Amino acid sequence: AVMAPQYEMCVGPNKGHKVTKLPKTERPARRRGQLNKRVKFVRDLVKEVCGLAPYEKRLIELLKIQKDKRALKFAKRRLGSHKRGKKKREEMQGVLQAQKKAHAAAQAAAAAA
């Protein structure tokens, strides 16, 4: 049975003056890069108005012909890092799926009319 000392120690693992720790507040730097609602809205609006960048169109062409690895290498070269390249490739795959879905819906509507 180890007893806790009632007085401050000069040596050992619990040495020094006892103080109560203050709760840590989160620094604004920890929040940096987190997407907020307004920024997302603006980016989506710009993407809608301007369309895709030429390199994004090329990425989609590579994905259409099942060249996923080549698409990643291309995205990586354009964006500067492997992580960014992977994220962009995933995003473009989503765009490609949305295009296919929209195309199928348009054909179904044309067939019904």
Coordinates of C-alpha atoms in Angstrom, one line a residue:
A1 CA 0.0 0.0 0.0
V2 CA 1.7 3.2 -1.3
M3 CA 0.6 6.2 0.8
A4 CA 0.4 9.6 -0.9
P5 CA 2.6 12.1 0.8
Q6 CA 0.7 15.0 2.5
Y7 CA 3.6 17.4 1.8
E8 CA 5.5 18.4 -1.3
M9 CA 8.5 16.2 -2.2
C10 CA 11.8 17.4 -3.6
V11 CA 12.6 14.1 -5.4
G12 CA 10.8 11.2 -7.1
P13 CA 8.1 11.0 -9.8
N14 CA 5.7 13.4 -7.9
K15 CA 8.2 16.0 -7.0
G16 CA 7.5 19.7 -7.1
H17 CA 4.9 22.2 -6.1
K18 CA 1.3 20.8 -6.7
V19 CA -0.8 22.9 -9.0
T20 CA -4.3 22.5 -10.6
K21 CA -4.0 22.2 -14.3
L22 CA -6.1 24.7 -16.4
P23 CA -8.3 23.2 -19.1
K24 CA -6.7 23.5 -22.5
T25 CA -8.5 25.7 -25.0
E26 CA -8.5 24.7 -28.6
R27 CA -6.3 27.0 -30.7
P28 CA -7.7 28.4 -34.0
A29 CA -4.8 26.7 -35.9
R30 CA -6.3 23.3 -35.1
R31 CA -9.5 24.4 -37.0
R32 CA -7.5 25.5 -40.1
G33 CA -8.5 23.8 -43.3
Q34 CA -11.8 22.5 -42.0
L35 CA -14.5 23.1 -44.7
N36 CA -17.3 25.4 -43.5
K37 CA -20.8 25.8 -45.0
R38 CA -20.2 29.1 -46.8
V39 CA -16.9 28.1 -48.4
K40 CA -18.4 24.8 -49.6
F41 CA -21.3 26.7 -51.2
V42 CA -19.0 29.2 -53.0
R43 CA -16.8 26.4 -54.3
D44 CA -19.7 24.4 -55.5
L45 CA -21.1 27.5 -57.2
V46 CA -17.8 28.2 -58.9
K47 CA -17.5 24.6 -60.1
E48 CA -21.0 24.7 -61.5
V49 CA -20.5 28.0 -63.4
C50 CA -16.9 27.3 -64.6
G51 CA -17.0 23.6 -65.1
L52 CA -14.0 21.4 -64.8
A53 CA -10.4 22.4 -65.2
P54 CA -8.6 20.9 -68.3
Y55 CA -6.5 18.6 -66.1
E56 CA -9.7 17.4 -64.4
K57 CA -11.2 16.6 -67.8
R58 CA -8.1 14.6 -68.7
L59 CA -8.4 12.8 -65.4
I60 CA -12.0 11.8 -66.3
E61 CA -10.8 10.6 -69.7
L62 CA -8.2 8.4 -68.0
L63 CA -10.8 7.0 -65.6
K64 CA -13.2 6.3 -68.5
I65 CA -10.6 3.9 -70.0
Q66 CA -9.9 2.2 -66.7
K67 CA -6.4 3.8 -66.2
D68 CA -6.8 4.4 -62.5
K69 CA -3.2 4.1 -61.7
R70 CA -2.2 6.5 -64.5
A71 CA -4.9 8.9 -63.4
L72 CA -3.4 8.9 -59.9
K73 CA 0.1 9.5 -61.2
F74 CA -1.2 12.4 -63.3
A75 CA -3.2 13.9 -60.5
K76 CA -0.2 13.6 -58.2
R77 CA 2.0 15.4 -60.6
R78 CA -0.5 18.2 -61.0
L79 CA -1.4 18.6 -57.4
G80 CA 1.9 18.0 -55.7
S81 CA 1.2 15.2 -53.3
H82 CA 0.0 11.6 -53.2
K83 CA -2.7 12.3 -50.7
R84 CA -4.1 15.2 -52.8
G85 CA -3.9 13.1 -55.9
K86 CA -5.9 10.3 -54.3
K87 CA -8.5 12.7 -53.1
K88 CA -8.9 14.3 -56.6
R89 CA -9.1 10.9 -58.3
E90 CA -11.9 9.9 -55.9
E91 CA -13.7 13.2 -56.6
M92 CA -13.4 12.7 -60.3
Q93 CA -14.7 9.2 -60.0
G94 CA -17.7 10.6 -58.3
V95 CA -18.2 13.2 -61.1
L96 CA -17.9 10.5 -63.7
Q97 CA -20.6 8.4 -61.9
A98 CA -22.8 11.4 -61.6
Q99 CA -22.4 12.0 -65.4
K100 CA -23.3 8.4 -66.2
K101 CA -26.3 8.6 -63.9
A102 CA -27.5 11.9 -65.5
H103 CA -26.9 10.4 -69.0
A104 CA -29.0 7.3 -68.1
A105 CA -31.8 9.4 -66.7
A106 CA -31.8 11.6 -69.8
Q107 CA -32.0 8.5 -72.0
A108 CA -34.9 7.1 -69.9
A109 CA -36.7 10.4 -70.2
A110 CA -36.2 10.4 -73.9
A111 CA -37.5 6.8 -74.2
A112 CA -40.6 7.6 -72.1
A113 CA -41.4 10.7 -74.2

